[in-house]
Amino acid sequence: MGRSPCCEKAHTNKGAWTREEDEKLISYIKAHGEGCWRSIPKAAGLLRCGKSCRLRWINYLRPDLKRGNFTPEEDELIIKLHGLLGNKWSLIAARLPGRTDNEIKNYWHTHIRRKLLSRGLDPRTHQPITQPSFATLKQEDMPMVRETMMDVVGDEGHRSSRDKDYGYLDLNLDLSISLPCNSSLPEEYSSPSVASARSAQTLVVCMCCHLGFQSSDACRLCQHIREPVAYS
DNA sequence: AATCCACCCAACCGCTACTAC
DNA sequence: CGTAGTAGCGGTTGGGTGGAT
């Protein structure tokens, strides 16, 4: 059983918004707030689906949007945040006041990707294209890496309590993540895939240590490794 | 002047997460 | 606990625009 459509497609406009539609949406939201998007089109007298209204408001009509070119500082911040968060455009946008996820996503694909490539960096991994990188890791390696990452980032994209305590994103956003490589690693970190990463001489950095949280109780790796990881 | 092509960006689509019942 | 409705997210598309030929 499929889901019912979000709106009556036969009676909705599609495509570019007109000035009149914009004005109707703006005046309605100014008067009533952002409430229930599904009901807004009818209430505002628009022949659009709620989804379309939401996108139009968030990406274009919101009064707090900062239009215009990205500054070099914003560029660098986007690059660093993307290195940390990946394609989580909404999380990246949350740290760039006045910018939308859609805007950042477009800007990434049109400008920053090329900028990274020109620097010899893989836009997806942020690693030098000639060196072993995330892209070389096997799929089965990813859950542990992801879990380690989530230990620091927290869920729902909000700052975790540790994040609040340390304000880590303001300290160091130039992150690199890899699999552990240490003879004292517990068995769970001694899988064949880890061994293969070692043999590839991948640069191994515990994210918590890299961020300056040595021996943090929050880090599962640090719970096992009380000595600093030997960097290659 | 006409055509082609690459680029940009607004908007759409499909999916997932969340919430209420 | 399962289902349905809704909001939000990320990937993709397509129209507009400007430069090159």
mmCIF file with all atom_site columns, N, CA and C in Angstrom, chain A residues 145-180:
data_model
loop_
_atom_site.group_PDB
_atom_site.id
_atom_site.type_symbol
_atom_site.label_atom_id
_atom_site.label_alt_id
_atom_site.label_comp_id
_atom_site.label_asym_id
_atom_site.label_entity_id
_atom_site.label_seq_id
_atom_site.pdbx_PDB_ins_code
_atom_site.Cartn_x
_atom_site.Cartn_y
_atom_site.Cartn_z
_atom_site.occupancy
_atom_site.B_iso_or_equiv
_atom_site.pdbx_formal_charge
_atom_site.auth_seq_id
_atom_site.auth_comp_id
_atom_site.auth_asym_id
_atom_site.auth_atom_id
_atom_site.pdbx_PDB_model_num
ATOM 1   N N  . VAL A 1 145 ? 33.906 3.159  12.128 1.00 0.00 ? 145 VAL A N  1
ATOM 2   C CA . VAL A 1 145 ? 34.352 4.529  11.903 1.00 0.00 ? 145 VAL A CA 1
ATOM 3   C C  . VAL A 1 145 ? 33.216 5.481  12.191 1.00 0.00 ? 145 VAL A C  1
ATOM 4   N N  . ARG A 1 146 ? 32.025 5.102  11.670 1.00 0.00 ? 146 ARG A N  1
ATOM 5   C CA . ARG A 1 146 ? 30.855 5.953  11.864 1.00 0.00 ? 146 ARG A CA 1
ATOM 6   C C  . ARG A 1 146 ? 30.533 6.074  13.348 1.00 0.00 ? 146 ARG A C  1
ATOM 7   N N  . GLU A 1 147 ? 30.641 4.938  14.053 1.00 0.00 ? 147 GLU A N  1
ATOM 8   C CA . GLU A 1 147 ? 30.318 4.938  15.478 1.00 0.00 ? 147 GLU A CA 1
ATOM 9   C C  . GLU A 1 147 ? 31.275 5.843  16.242 1.00 0.00 ? 147 GLU A C  1
ATOM 10  N N  . THR A 1 148 ? 32.544 5.739  15.890 1.00 0.00 ? 148 THR A N  1
ATOM 11  C CA . THR A 1 148 ? 33.541 6.586  16.542 1.00 0.00 ? 148 THR A CA 1
ATOM 12  C C  . THR A 1 148 ? 33.226 8.046  16.290 1.00 0.00 ? 148 THR A C  1
ATOM 13  N N  . MET A 1 149 ? 32.809 8.327  15.057 1.00 0.00 ? 149 MET A N  1
ATOM 14  C CA . MET A 1 149 ? 32.483 9.696  14.696 1.00 0.00 ? 149 MET A CA 1
ATOM 15  C C  . MET A 1 149 ? 31.278 10.182 15.488 1.00 0.00 ? 149 MET A C  1
ATOM 16  N N  . MET A 1 150 ? 30.257 9.318  15.601 1.00 0.00 ? 150 MET A N  1
ATOM 17  C CA . MET A 1 150 ? 29.049 9.726  16.298 1.00 0.00 ? 150 MET A CA 1
ATOM 18  C C  . MET A 1 150 ? 29.321 9.947  17.782 1.00 0.00 ? 150 MET A C  1
ATOM 19  N N  . ASP A 1 151 ? 30.332 9.264  18.316 1.00 0.00 ? 151 ASP A N  1
ATOM 20  C CA . ASP A 1 151 ? 30.704 9.501  19.701 1.00 0.00 ? 151 ASP A CA 1
ATOM 21  C C  . ASP A 1 151 ? 31.007 10.971 19.921 1.00 0.00 ? 151 ASP A C  1
ATOM 22  N N  . VAL A 1 152 ? 31.569 11.589 18.925 1.00 0.00 ? 152 VAL A N  1
ATOM 23  C CA . VAL A 1 152 ? 31.986 12.977 19.071 1.00 0.00 ? 152 VAL A CA 1
ATOM 24  C C  . VAL A 1 152 ? 30.896 13.927 18.623 1.00 0.00 ? 152 VAL A C  1
ATOM 25  N N  . VAL A 1 153 ? 30.272 13.605 17.479 1.00 0.00 ? 153 VAL A N  1
ATOM 26  C CA . VAL A 1 153 ? 29.326 14.540 16.895 1.00 0.00 ? 153 VAL A CA 1
ATOM 27  C C  . VAL A 1 153 ? 28.009 14.562 17.647 1.00 0.00 ? 153 VAL A C  1
ATOM 28  N N  . GLY A 1 154 ? 27.580 13.414 18.171 1.00 0.00 ? 154 GLY A N  1
ATOM 29  C CA . GLY A 1 154 ? 26.284 13.345 18.825 1.00 0.00 ? 154 GLY A CA 1
ATOM 30  C C  . GLY A 1 154 ? 25.211 13.121 17.794 1.00 0.00 ? 154 GLY A C  1
ATOM 31  N N  . ASP A 1 155 ? 24.002 12.740 18.236 1.00 0.00 ? 155 ASP A N  1
ATOM 32  C CA . ASP A 1 155 ? 22.963 12.443 17.280 1.00 0.00 ? 155 ASP A CA 1
ATOM 33  C C  . ASP A 1 155 ? 22.168 13.685 16.954 1.00 0.00 ? 155 ASP A C  1
ATOM 34  N N  . GLU A 1 156 ? 21.327 13.558 15.960 1.00 0.00 ? 156 GLU A N  1
ATOM 35  C CA . GLU A 1 156 ? 20.423 14.601 15.489 1.00 0.00 ? 156 GLU A CA 1
ATOM 36  C C  . GLU A 1 156 ? 21.155 15.849 15.040 1.00 0.00 ? 156 GLU A C  1
ATOM 37  N N  . GLY A 1 157 ? 22.463 15.746 14.911 1.00 0.00 ? 157 GLY A N  1
ATOM 38  C CA . GLY A 1 157 ? 23.178 16.898 14.409 1.00 0.00 ? 157 GLY A CA 1
ATOM 39  C C  . GLY A 1 157 ? 23.299 18.013 15.427 1.00 0.00 ? 157 GLY A C  1
ATOM 40  N N  . HIS A 1 158 ? 22.767 17.804 16.624 1.00 0.00 ? 158 HIS A N  1
ATOM 41  C CA . HIS A 1 158 ? 22.905 18.830 17.630 1.00 0.00 ? 158 HIS A CA 1
ATOM 42  C C  . HIS A 1 158 ? 24.190 18.603 18.387 1.00 0.00 ? 158 HIS A C  1
ATOM 43  N N  . ARG A 1 159 ? 24.655 19.634 19.031 1.00 0.00 ? 159 ARG A N  1
ATOM 44  C CA . ARG A 1 159 ? 25.856 19.477 19.814 1.00 0.00 ? 159 ARG A CA 1
ATOM 45  C C  . ARG A 1 159 ? 25.579 18.530 20.974 1.00 0.00 ? 159 ARG A C  1
ATOM 46  N N  . SER A 1 160 ? 26.453 17.582 21.160 1.00 0.00 ? 160 SER A N  1
ATOM 47  C CA . SER A 1 160 ? 26.326 16.689 22.290 1.00 0.00 ? 160 SER A CA 1
ATOM 48  C C  . SER A 1 160 ? 26.795 17.415 23.531 1.00 0.00 ? 160 SER A C  1
ATOM 49  N N  . SER A 1 161 ? 26.593 16.788 24.693 1.00 0.00 ? 161 SER A N  1
ATOM 50  C CA . SER A 1 161 ? 27.017 17.418 25.932 1.00 0.00 ? 161 SER A CA 1
ATOM 51  C C  . SER A 1 161 ? 28.526 17.624 25.929 1.00 0.00 ? 161 SER A C  1
ATOM 52  N N  . ARG A 1 162 ? 29.248 16.649 25.352 1.00 0.00 ? 162 ARG A N  1
ATOM 53  C CA . ARG A 1 162 ? 30.706 16.804 25.280 1.00 0.00 ? 162 ARG A CA 1
ATOM 54  C C  . ARG A 1 162 ? 31.058 17.989 24.426 1.00 0.00 ? 162 ARG A C  1
ATOM 55  N N  . ASP A 1 163 ? 30.271 18.114 23.353 1.00 0.00 ? 163 ASP A N  1
ATOM 56  C CA . ASP A 1 163 ? 30.502 19.215 22.428 1.00 0.00 ? 163 ASP A CA 1
ATOM 57  C C  . ASP A 1 163 ? 30.367 20.542 23.165 1.00 0.00 ? 163 ASP A C  1
ATOM 58  N N  . LYS A 1 164 ? 29.322 20.621 23.989 1.00 0.00 ? 164 LYS A N  1
ATOM 59  C CA . LYS A 1 164 ? 29.126 21.862 24.729 1.00 0.00 ? 164 LYS A CA 1
ATOM 60  C C  . LYS A 1 164 ? 30.297 22.078 25.679 1.00 0.00 ? 164 LYS A C  1
ATOM 61  N N  . ASP A 1 165 ? 30.726 20.980 26.303 1.00 0.00 ? 165 ASP A N  1
ATOM 62  C CA . ASP A 1 165 ? 31.801 21.104 27.274 1.00 0.00 ? 165 ASP A CA 1
ATOM 63  C C  . ASP A 1 165 ? 33.088 21.592 26.640 1.00 0.00 ? 165 ASP A C  1
ATOM 64  N N  . TYR A 1 166 ? 33.362 21.039 25.455 1.00 0.00 ? 166 TYR A N  1
ATOM 65  C CA . TYR A 1 166 ? 34.660 21.329 24.865 1.00 0.00 ? 166 TYR A CA 1
ATOM 66  C C  . TYR A 1 166 ? 34.601 22.350 23.735 1.00 0.00 ? 166 TYR A C  1
ATOM 67  N N  . GLY A 1 167 ? 33.387 22.539 23.170 1.00 0.00 ? 167 GLY A N  1
ATOM 68  C CA . GLY A 1 167 ? 33.282 23.457 22.047 1.00 0.00 ? 167 GLY A CA 1
ATOM 69  C C  . GLY A 1 167 ? 34.227 23.056 20.943 1.00 0.00 ? 167 GLY A C  1
ATOM 70  N N  . TYR A 1 168 ? 34.273 21.751 20.672 1.00 0.00 ? 168 TYR A N  1
ATOM 71  C CA . TYR A 1 168 ? 35.331 21.242 19.797 1.00 0.00 ? 168 TYR A CA 1
ATOM 72  C C  . TYR A 1 168 ? 35.344 21.837 18.415 1.00 0.00 ? 168 TYR A C  1
ATOM 73  N N  . LEU A 1 169 ? 34.144 22.149 17.909 1.00 0.00 ? 169 LEU A N  1
ATOM 74  C CA . LEU A 1 169 ? 34.124 22.638 16.532 1.00 0.00 ? 169 LEU A CA 1
ATOM 75  C C  . LEU A 1 169 ? 34.812 23.985 16.416 1.00 0.00 ? 169 LEU A C  1
ATOM 76  N N  . ASP A 1 170 ? 34.878 24.687 17.525 1.00 0.00 ? 170 ASP A N  1
ATOM 77  C CA . ASP A 1 170 ? 35.543 25.972 17.467 1.00 0.00 ? 170 ASP A CA 1
ATOM 78  C C  . ASP A 1 170 ? 37.039 25.823 17.669 1.00 0.00 ? 170 ASP A C  1
ATOM 79  N N  . LEU A 1 171 ? 37.446 24.640 18.150 1.00 0.00 ? 171 LEU A N  1
ATOM 80  C CA . LEU A 1 171 ? 38.855 24.441 18.421 1.00 0.00 ? 171 LEU A CA 1
ATOM 81  C C  . LEU A 1 171 ? 39.599 23.956 17.199 1.00 0.00 ? 171 LEU A C  1
ATOM 82  N N  . ASN A 1 172 ? 39.028 22.981 16.530 1.00 0.00 ? 172 ASN A N  1
ATOM 83  C CA . ASN A 1 172 ? 39.769 22.366 15.438 1.00 0.00 ? 172 ASN A CA 1
ATOM 84  C C  . ASN A 1 172 ? 38.807 21.643 14.514 1.00 0.00 ? 172 ASN A C  1
ATOM 85  N N  . LEU A 1 173 ? 38.676 22.124 13.326 1.00 0.00 ? 173 LEU A N  1
ATOM 86  C CA . LEU A 1 173 ? 37.778 21.485 12.373 1.00 0.00 ? 173 LEU A CA 1
ATOM 87  C C  . LEU A 1 173 ? 38.533 20.732 11.309 1.00 0.00 ? 173 LEU A C  1
ATOM 88  N N  . ASP A 1 174 ? 39.824 20.804 11.368 1.00 0.00 ? 174 ASP A N  1
ATOM 89  C CA . ASP A 1 174 ? 40.627 20.147 10.340 1.00 0.00 ? 174 ASP A CA 1
ATOM 90  C C  . ASP A 1 174 ? 40.819 18.701 10.742 1.00 0.00 ? 174 ASP A C  1
ATOM 91  N N  . LEU A 1 175 ? 39.808 17.873 10.437 1.00 0.00 ? 175 LEU A N  1
ATOM 92  C CA . LEU A 1 175 ? 39.776 16.514 10.963 1.00 0.00 ? 175 LEU A CA 1
ATOM 93  C C  . LEU A 1 175 ? 40.233 15.500 9.948  1.00 0.00 ? 175 LEU A C  1
ATOM 94  N N  . SER A 1 176 ? 40.827 14.466 10.452 1.00 0.00 ? 176 SER A N  1
ATOM 95  C CA . SER A 1 176 ? 41.072 13.308 9.617  1.00 0.00 ? 176 SER A CA 1
ATOM 96  C C  . SER A 1 176 ? 40.722 12.093 10.440 1.00 0.00 ? 176 SER A C  1
ATOM 97  N N  . ILE A 1 177 ? 40.137 11.109 9.796  1.00 0.00 ? 177 ILE A N  1
ATOM 98  C CA . ILE A 1 177 ? 39.677 9.923  10.497 1.00 0.00 ? 177 ILE A CA 1
ATOM 99  C C  . ILE A 1 177 ? 40.248 8.697  9.819  1.00 0.00 ? 177 ILE A C  1
ATOM 100 N N  . SER A 1 178 ? 40.660 7.763  10.607 1.00 0.00 ? 178 SER A N  1
ATOM 101 C CA . SER A 1 178 ? 41.111 6.523  10.017 1.00 0.00 ? 178 SER A CA 1
ATOM 102 C C  . SER A 1 178 ? 40.954 5.420  11.044 1.00 0.00 ? 178 SER A C  1
ATOM 103 N N  . LEU A 1 179 ? 41.341 4.245  10.662 1.00 0.00 ? 179 LEU A N  1
ATOM 104 C CA . LEU A 1 179 ? 41.212 3.118  11.555 1.00 0.00 ? 179 LEU A CA 1
ATOM 105 C C  . LEU A 1 179 ? 42.407 3.040  12.480 1.00 0.00 ? 179 LEU A C  1
ATOM 106 N N  . PRO A 1 180 ? 42.208 2.508  13.695 1.00 0.00 ? 180 PRO A N  1
ATOM 107 C CA . PRO A 1 180 ? 43.298 2.442  14.644 1.00 0.00 ? 180 PRO A CA 1
ATOM 108 C C  . PRO A 1 180 ? 44.403 1.504  14.197 1.00 0.00 ? 180 PRO A C  1
#
